[in-house]
PDB file of C-alpha atoms in Angstrom:
ATOM      1  CA  UNK A   1     -20.556  40.320  69.155  1.00 38.00           C
ATOM      2  CA  UNK A   2     -23.725  41.139  71.093  1.00 45.00           C
ATOM      3  CA  UNK A   3     -26.128  38.490  72.496  1.00 46.00           C
ATOM      4  CA  UNK A   4     -29.552  38.813  73.620  1.00 47.00           C
ATOM      5  CA  UNK A   5     -29.975  37.112  76.972  1.00 51.00           C
ATOM      6  CA  UNK A   6     -33.572  37.972  77.530  1.00 55.00           C
ATOM      7  CA  UNK A   7     -36.548  37.405  75.381  1.00 87.00           C
ATOM      8  CA  UNK A   8     -37.992  40.827  76.407  1.00 92.00           C
ATOM      9  CA  UNK A   9     -35.094  42.532  74.733  1.00 93.00           C
ATOM     10  CA  UNK A  10     -35.571  40.570  71.629  1.00 92.00           C
ATOM     11  CA  UNK A  11     -39.122  41.473  71.514  1.00 95.00           C
ATOM     12  CA  UNK A  12     -38.342  45.137  72.212  1.00 96.00           C
ATOM     13  CA  UNK A  13     -36.055  45.145  69.083  1.00 95.00           C
ATOM     14  CA  UNK A  14     -38.819  43.552  66.967  1.00 94.00           C
ATOM     15  CA  UNK A  15     -41.604  45.932  68.246  1.00 96.00           C
ATOM     16  CA  UNK A  16     -39.504  48.972  67.836  1.00 96.00           C
ATOM     17  CA  UNK A  17     -38.790  48.006  64.309  1.00 95.00           C
ATOM     18  CA  UNK A  18     -42.422  47.320  63.605  1.00 96.00           C
ATOM     19  CA  UNK A  19     -43.461  50.698  65.195  1.00 96.00           C
ATOM     20  CA  UNK A  20     -45.673  49.142  67.840  1.00 97.00           C
ATOM     21  CA  UNK A  21     -45.766  51.955  70.441  1.00 97.00           C
ATOM     22  CA  UNK A  22     -48.141  49.949  72.706  1.00 98.00           C
ATOM     23  CA  UNK A  23     -45.921  46.874  72.939  1.00 97.00           C
ATOM     24  CA  UNK A  24     -42.755  48.960  73.237  1.00 97.00           C
ATOM     25  CA  UNK A  25     -44.170  50.821  76.121  1.00 97.00           C
ATOM     26  CA  UNK A  26     -45.350  47.509  77.805  1.00 97.00           C
ATOM     27  CA  UNK A  27     -41.935  45.792  77.280  1.00 97.00           C
ATOM     28  CA  UNK A  28     -40.208  48.787  78.665  1.00 97.00           C
ATOM     29  CA  UNK A  29     -42.431  48.749  81.775  1.00 97.00           C
ATOM     30  CA  UNK A  30     -41.589  45.061  82.233  1.00 95.00           C
ATOM     31  CA  UNK A  31     -37.862  45.875  82.405  1.00 94.00           C
ATOM     32  CA  UNK A  32     -36.761  45.280  78.765  1.00 95.00           C
ATOM     33  CA  UNK A  33     -33.254  46.829  78.182  1.00 96.00           C
ATOM     34  CA  UNK A  34     -33.799  49.968  76.192  1.00 97.00           C
ATOM     35  CA  UNK A  35     -30.169  49.844  74.927  1.00 96.00           C
ATOM     36  CA  UNK A  36     -30.156  46.113  73.975  1.00 95.00           C
ATOM     37  CA  UNK A  37     -28.447  45.249  70.643  1.00 92.00           C
ATOM     38  CA  UNK A  38     -28.927  42.710  68.107  1.00 89.00           C
ATOM     39  CA  UNK A  39     -26.025  40.798  66.372  1.00 86.00           C
ATOM     40  CA  UNK A  40     -25.434  43.771  64.072  1.00 85.00           C
ATOM     41  CA  UNK A  41     -25.281  46.337  66.877  1.00 86.00           C
ATOM     42  CA  UNK A  42     -28.754  47.667  66.205  1.00 91.00           C
ATOM     43  CA  UNK A  43     -30.673  49.003  69.163  1.00 95.00           C
ATOM     44  CA  UNK A  44     -34.325  49.571  69.524  1.00 96.00           C
ATOM     45  CA  UNK A  45     -33.774  53.398  68.850  1.00 95.00           C
ATOM     46  CA  UNK A  46     -31.877  52.653  65.775  1.00 93.00           C
ATOM     47  CA  UNK A  47     -34.697  50.302  64.532  1.00 92.00           C
ATOM     48  CA  UNK A  48     -37.356  52.839  65.368  1.00 94.00           C
ATOM     49  CA  UNK A  49     -35.666  55.844  63.679  1.00 90.00           C
ATOM     50  CA  UNK A  50     -34.346  53.964  60.708  1.00 87.00           C
ATOM     51  CA  UNK A  51     -37.915  52.568  60.192  1.00 90.00           C
ATOM     52  CA  UNK A  52     -39.539  55.892  60.446  1.00 87.00           C
ATOM     53  CA  UNK A  53     -41.345  55.386  63.763  1.00 93.00           C
ATOM     54  CA  UNK A  54     -41.112  58.790  65.358  1.00 90.00           C
ATOM     55  CA  UNK A  55     -43.367  58.124  68.380  1.00 94.00           C
ATOM     56  CA  UNK A  56     -41.585  54.860  69.325  1.00 96.00           C
ATOM     57  CA  UNK A  57     -38.167  56.735  68.987  1.00 93.00           C
ATOM     58  CA  UNK A  58     -39.405  59.464  71.291  1.00 91.00           C
ATOM     59  CA  UNK A  59     -40.583  56.910  73.697  1.00 96.00           C
ATOM     60  CA  UNK A  60     -37.343  55.051  73.787  1.00 96.00           C
ATOM     61  CA  UNK A  61     -35.379  58.308  74.363  1.00 93.00           C
ATOM     62  CA  UNK A  62     -37.532  59.231  77.171  1.00 94.00           C
ATOM     63  CA  UNK A  63     -36.804  55.704  78.644  1.00 96.00           C
ATOM     64  CA  UNK A  64     -33.001  56.339  78.529  1.00 95.00           C
ATOM     65  CA  UNK A  65     -31.947  55.143  75.168  1.00 96.00           C
ATOM     66  CA  UNK A  66     -28.456  55.999  74.069  1.00 94.00           C
ATOM     67  CA  UNK A  67     -28.874  58.899  71.686  1.00 93.00           C
ATOM     68  CA  UNK A  68     -25.330  58.720  70.297  1.00 92.00           C
ATOM     69  CA  UNK A  69     -25.762  55.205  69.105  1.00 89.00           C
ATOM     70  CA  UNK A  70     -24.851  54.474  65.392  1.00 86.00           C
ATOM     71  CA  UNK A  71     -26.040  51.939  62.975  1.00 80.00           C
ATOM     72  CA  UNK A  72     -23.288  51.305  60.407  1.00 82.00           C
ATOM     73  CA  UNK A  73     -21.818  54.736  59.849  1.00 86.00           C
ATOM     74  CA  UNK A  74     -24.924  56.931  60.622  1.00 88.00           C
ATOM     75  CA  UNK A  75     -26.043  58.207  63.980  1.00 90.00           C
ATOM     76  CA  UNK A  76     -29.603  58.127  64.815  1.00 90.00           C
ATOM     77  CA  UNK A  77     -29.597  61.979  65.145  1.00 94.00           C
ATOM     78  CA  UNK A  78     -28.357  62.151  61.496  1.00 94.00           C
ATOM     79  CA  UNK A  79     -31.277  59.834  60.388  1.00 91.00           C
ATOM     80  CA  UNK A  80     -33.845  61.926  62.357  1.00 93.00           C
ATOM     81  CA  UNK A  81     -32.548  65.165  60.873  1.00 96.00           C
ATOM     82  CA  UNK A  82     -32.778  63.599  57.348  1.00 95.00           C
ATOM     83  CA  UNK A  83     -36.328  62.696  58.094  1.00 93.00           C
ATOM     84  CA  UNK A  84     -37.080  66.236  59.274  1.00 95.00           C
ATOM     85  CA  UNK A  85     -38.360  65.060  62.677  1.00 92.00           C
ATOM     86  CA  UNK A  86     -37.929  68.281  64.774  1.00 95.00           C
ATOM     87  CA  UNK A  87     -39.292  67.016  68.003  1.00 91.00           C
ATOM     88  CA  UNK A  88     -37.216  63.917  67.855  1.00 90.00           C
ATOM     89  CA  UNK A  89     -34.033  65.982  66.996  1.00 94.00           C
ATOM     90  CA  UNK A  90     -34.788  68.302  70.011  1.00 95.00           C
ATOM     91  CA  UNK A  91     -35.311  65.236  72.153  1.00 90.00           C
ATOM     92  CA  UNK A  92     -31.924  63.786  70.950  1.00 91.00           C
ATOM     93  CA  UNK A  93     -30.148  67.007  71.742  1.00 95.00           C
ATOM     94  CA  UNK A  94     -31.680  67.494  75.165  1.00 93.00           C
ATOM     95  CA  UNK A  95     -30.646  63.903  75.998  1.00 92.00           C
ATOM     96  CA  UNK A  96     -27.048  64.738  75.054  1.00 94.00           C
ATOM     97  CA  UNK A  97     -26.571  63.764  71.416  1.00 94.00           C
ATOM     98  CA  UNK A  98     -23.478  65.175  69.720  1.00 96.00           C
ATOM     99  CA  UNK A  99     -24.797  67.513  67.188  1.00 97.00           C
ATOM    100  CA  UNK A 100     -21.445  67.465  65.392  1.00 97.00           C
ATOM    101  CA  UNK A 101     -20.963  63.842  65.188  1.00 95.00           C
ATOM    102  CA  UNK A 102     -19.798  62.873  61.721  1.00 95.00           C
ATOM    103  CA  UNK A 103     -19.759  59.736  59.473  1.00 93.00           C
ATOM    104  CA  UNK A 104     -16.550  58.419  58.021  1.00 91.00           C
ATOM    105  CA  UNK A 105     -17.097  60.683  55.020  1.00 92.00           C
ATOM    106  CA  UNK A 106     -17.602  63.695  57.323  1.00 94.00           C
ATOM    107  CA  UNK A 107     -21.411  63.967  56.954  1.00 96.00           C
ATOM    108  CA  UNK A 108     -23.218  65.500  59.899  1.00 97.00           C
ATOM    109  CA  UNK A 109     -26.820  65.906  60.940  1.00 97.00           C
ATOM    110  CA  UNK A 110     -26.761  69.465  59.694  1.00 98.00           C
ATOM    111  CA  UNK A 111     -25.623  68.472  56.169  1.00 97.00           C
ATOM    112  CA  UNK A 112     -28.406  65.932  55.979  1.00 97.00           C
ATOM    113  CA  UNK A 113     -31.097  68.285  57.123  1.00 98.00           C
ATOM    114  CA  UNK A 114     -29.756  70.932  54.707  1.00 97.00           C
ATOM    115  CA  UNK A 115     -29.821  68.495  51.793  1.00 96.00           C
ATOM    116  CA  UNK A 116     -33.444  67.780  52.575  1.00 97.00           C
ATOM    117  CA  UNK A 117     -34.400  71.481  53.139  1.00 97.00           C
ATOM    118  CA  UNK A 118     -35.704  70.879  56.700  1.00 98.00           C
ATOM    119  CA  UNK A 119     -35.558  74.503  57.737  1.00 98.00           C
ATOM    120  CA  UNK A 120     -36.685  74.109  61.357  1.00 98.00           C
ATOM    121  CA  UNK A 121     -34.331  71.290  61.948  1.00 98.00           C
ATOM    122  CA  UNK A 122     -31.471  73.208  60.460  1.00 98.00           C
ATOM    123  CA  UNK A 123     -32.354  76.127  62.729  1.00 98.00           C
ATOM    124  CA  UNK A 124     -32.545  73.849  65.746  1.00 98.00           C
ATOM    125  CA  UNK A 125     -29.145  72.296  65.042  1.00 98.00           C
ATOM    126  CA  UNK A 126     -27.414  75.603  64.501  1.00 98.00           C
ATOM    127  CA  UNK A 127     -28.831  76.884  67.682  1.00 98.00           C
ATOM    128  CA  UNK A 128     -27.549  73.846  69.377  1.00 98.00           C
ATOM    129  CA  UNK A 129     -24.018  74.345  68.170  1.00 98.00           C
ATOM    130  CA  UNK A 130     -23.950  72.551  64.902  1.00 98.00           C
ATOM    131  CA  UNK A 131     -20.787  73.486  62.951  1.00 97.00           C
ATOM    132  CA  UNK A 132     -21.959  75.357  59.792  1.00 97.00           C
ATOM    133  CA  UNK A 133     -18.466  74.888  58.288  1.00 94.00           C
ATOM    134  CA  UNK A 134     -18.467  71.236  58.621  1.00 94.00           C
ATOM    135  CA  UNK A 135     -17.977  69.505  55.241  1.00 90.00           C
ATOM    136  CA  UNK A 136     -18.002  65.883  54.109  1.00 90.00           C
ATOM    137  CA  UNK A 137     -15.942  64.517  51.154  1.00 85.00           C
ATOM    138  CA  UNK A 138     -18.257  66.173  48.732  1.00 81.00           C
ATOM    139  CA  UNK A 139     -19.918  69.332  50.281  1.00 86.00           C
ATOM    140  CA  UNK A 140     -20.926  71.254  53.344  1.00 92.00           C
ATOM    141  CA  UNK A 141     -24.535  71.989  54.539  1.00 95.00           C
ATOM    142  CA  UNK A 142     -24.662  75.253  52.548  1.00 94.00           C
ATOM    143  CA  UNK A 143     -23.606  73.601  49.329  1.00 91.00           C
ATOM    144  CA  UNK A 144     -26.033  70.767  49.934  1.00 93.00           C
ATOM    145  CA  UNK A 145     -28.830  73.183  50.415  1.00 93.00           C
ATOM    146  CA  UNK A 146     -28.024  75.274  47.289  1.00 90.00           C
ATOM    147  CA  UNK A 147     -27.451  72.182  45.133  1.00 90.00           C
ATOM    148  CA  UNK A 148     -30.846  70.727  46.089  1.00 92.00           C
ATOM    149  CA  UNK A 149     -32.414  74.279  45.685  1.00 92.00           C
ATOM    150  CA  UNK A 150     -33.527  74.802  49.159  1.00 95.00           C
ATOM    151  CA  UNK A 151     -33.291  78.605  49.123  1.00 93.00           C
ATOM    152  CA  UNK A 152     -34.757  79.203  52.542  1.00 97.00           C
ATOM    153  CA  UNK A 153     -32.497  76.706  54.096  1.00 96.00           C
ATOM    154  CA  UNK A 154     -29.463  78.233  52.334  1.00 93.00           C
ATOM    155  CA  UNK A 155     -30.510  81.668  53.753  1.00 95.00           C
ATOM    156  CA  UNK A 156     -30.476  80.223  57.232  1.00 97.00           C
ATOM    157  CA  UNK A 157     -27.100  78.837  56.793  1.00 96.00           C
ATOM    158  CA  UNK A 158     -25.539  82.054  55.384  1.00 93.00           C
ATOM    159  CA  UNK A 159     -27.118  84.071  58.336  1.00 96.00           C
ATOM    160  CA  UNK A 160     -25.220  81.611  60.579  1.00 97.00           C
ATOM    161  CA  UNK A 161     -22.035  82.435  58.758  1.00 94.00           C
ATOM    162  CA  UNK A 162     -21.722  79.506  56.243  1.00 92.00           C
ATOM    163  CA  UNK A 163     -20.176  80.465  52.973  1.00 86.00           C
ATOM    164  CA  UNK A 164     -18.998  78.660  49.793  1.00 85.00           C
ATOM    165  CA  UNK A 165     -15.559  78.770  48.430  1.00 80.00           C
ATOM    166  CA  UNK A 166     -15.110  78.860  44.567  1.00 81.00           C
ATOM    167  CA  UNK A 167     -15.002  75.081  43.931  1.00 81.00           C
ATOM    168  CA  UNK A 168     -18.045  74.570  46.136  1.00 81.00           C
ATOM    169  CA  UNK A 169     -19.945  77.300  44.540  1.00 82.00           C
ATOM    170  CA  UNK A 170     -19.161  75.899  41.082  1.00 84.00           C
ATOM    171  CA  UNK A 171     -20.011  72.302  42.224  1.00 81.00           C
ATOM    172  CA  UNK A 172     -23.504  73.314  43.585  1.00 79.00           C
ATOM    173  CA  UNK A 173     -24.304  75.572  40.804  1.00 81.00           C
ATOM    174  CA  UNK A 174     -24.324  78.908  42.740  1.00 80.00           C
ATOM    175  CA  UNK A 175     -23.340  81.036  39.657  1.00 83.00           C
ATOM    176  CA  UNK A 176     -23.863  84.301  41.509  1.00 84.00           C
ATOM    177  CA  UNK A 177     -21.359  83.273  44.291  1.00 81.00           C
ATOM    178  CA  UNK A 178     -18.946  82.146  41.526  1.00 81.00           C
ATOM    179  CA  UNK A 179     -19.192  85.635  39.878  1.00 84.00           C
ATOM    180  CA  UNK A 180     -18.745  87.398  43.336  1.00 83.00           C
ATOM    181  CA  UNK A 181     -15.699  85.432  44.101  1.00 80.00           C
ATOM    182  CA  UNK A 182     -14.131  85.949  40.732  1.00 83.00           C
ATOM    183  CA  UNK A 183     -14.922  89.628  40.790  1.00 84.00           C
ATOM    184  CA  UNK A 184     -13.308  89.892  44.282  1.00 80.00           C
ATOM    185  CA  UNK A 185     -10.114  88.662  42.909  1.00 78.00           C
ATOM    186  CA  UNK A 186     -10.261  84.897  43.857  1.00 73.00           C
ATOM    187  CA  UNK A 187      -8.168  82.766  41.441  1.00 68.00           C
ATOM    188  CA  UNK A 188     -10.042  80.208  39.546  1.00 66.00           C
ATOM    189  CA  UNK A 189      -7.490  77.690  40.619  1.00 62.00           C
ATOM    190  CA  UNK A 190      -8.036  78.467  44.271  1.00 57.00           C
ATOM    191  CA  UNK A 191      -9.144  75.366  46.276  1.00 50.00           C
ATOM    192  CA  UNK A 192      -8.605  72.998  43.321  1.00 46.00           C
TER     193      UNK A 192
END
């Protein structure tokens, strides 16, 4: 269990959650712990990212916030990718975030960005070494992009080497890929 020993730290958590950039900056300059945690393990960076306060998140990262921190089963990079925050994703990566960190179900930042159709974030993650073949319990990034009808995102993933097997193609509704696989001699039972 984590305890807050300093009221500056507690205030930093609250101000990050509120998105108050001015107060966050002031608290950091007064020595508040950028990686302090509340009783649930939430850090100021978690609060900022999960509450959609991009500028606050970027300020916290610049101040040395742990970019590999998780809240429950999701990393802050995963949430930034889901939100489509390219500059925050780049900042996380530059600060050492693990681009292939996965949730318990196998979901990665790339899968989250692809599901939302955030093309620039997908490109950035791929360029930074994200595994285009990673899959969660349901689907991979390409299947997520196809399923949600993000054609341009799907093209980016295919160009990076991602592909769909027969069950995935059927699951995400890529009828053309299903036809290609069947015409190429893939058994309808393959992967089932």
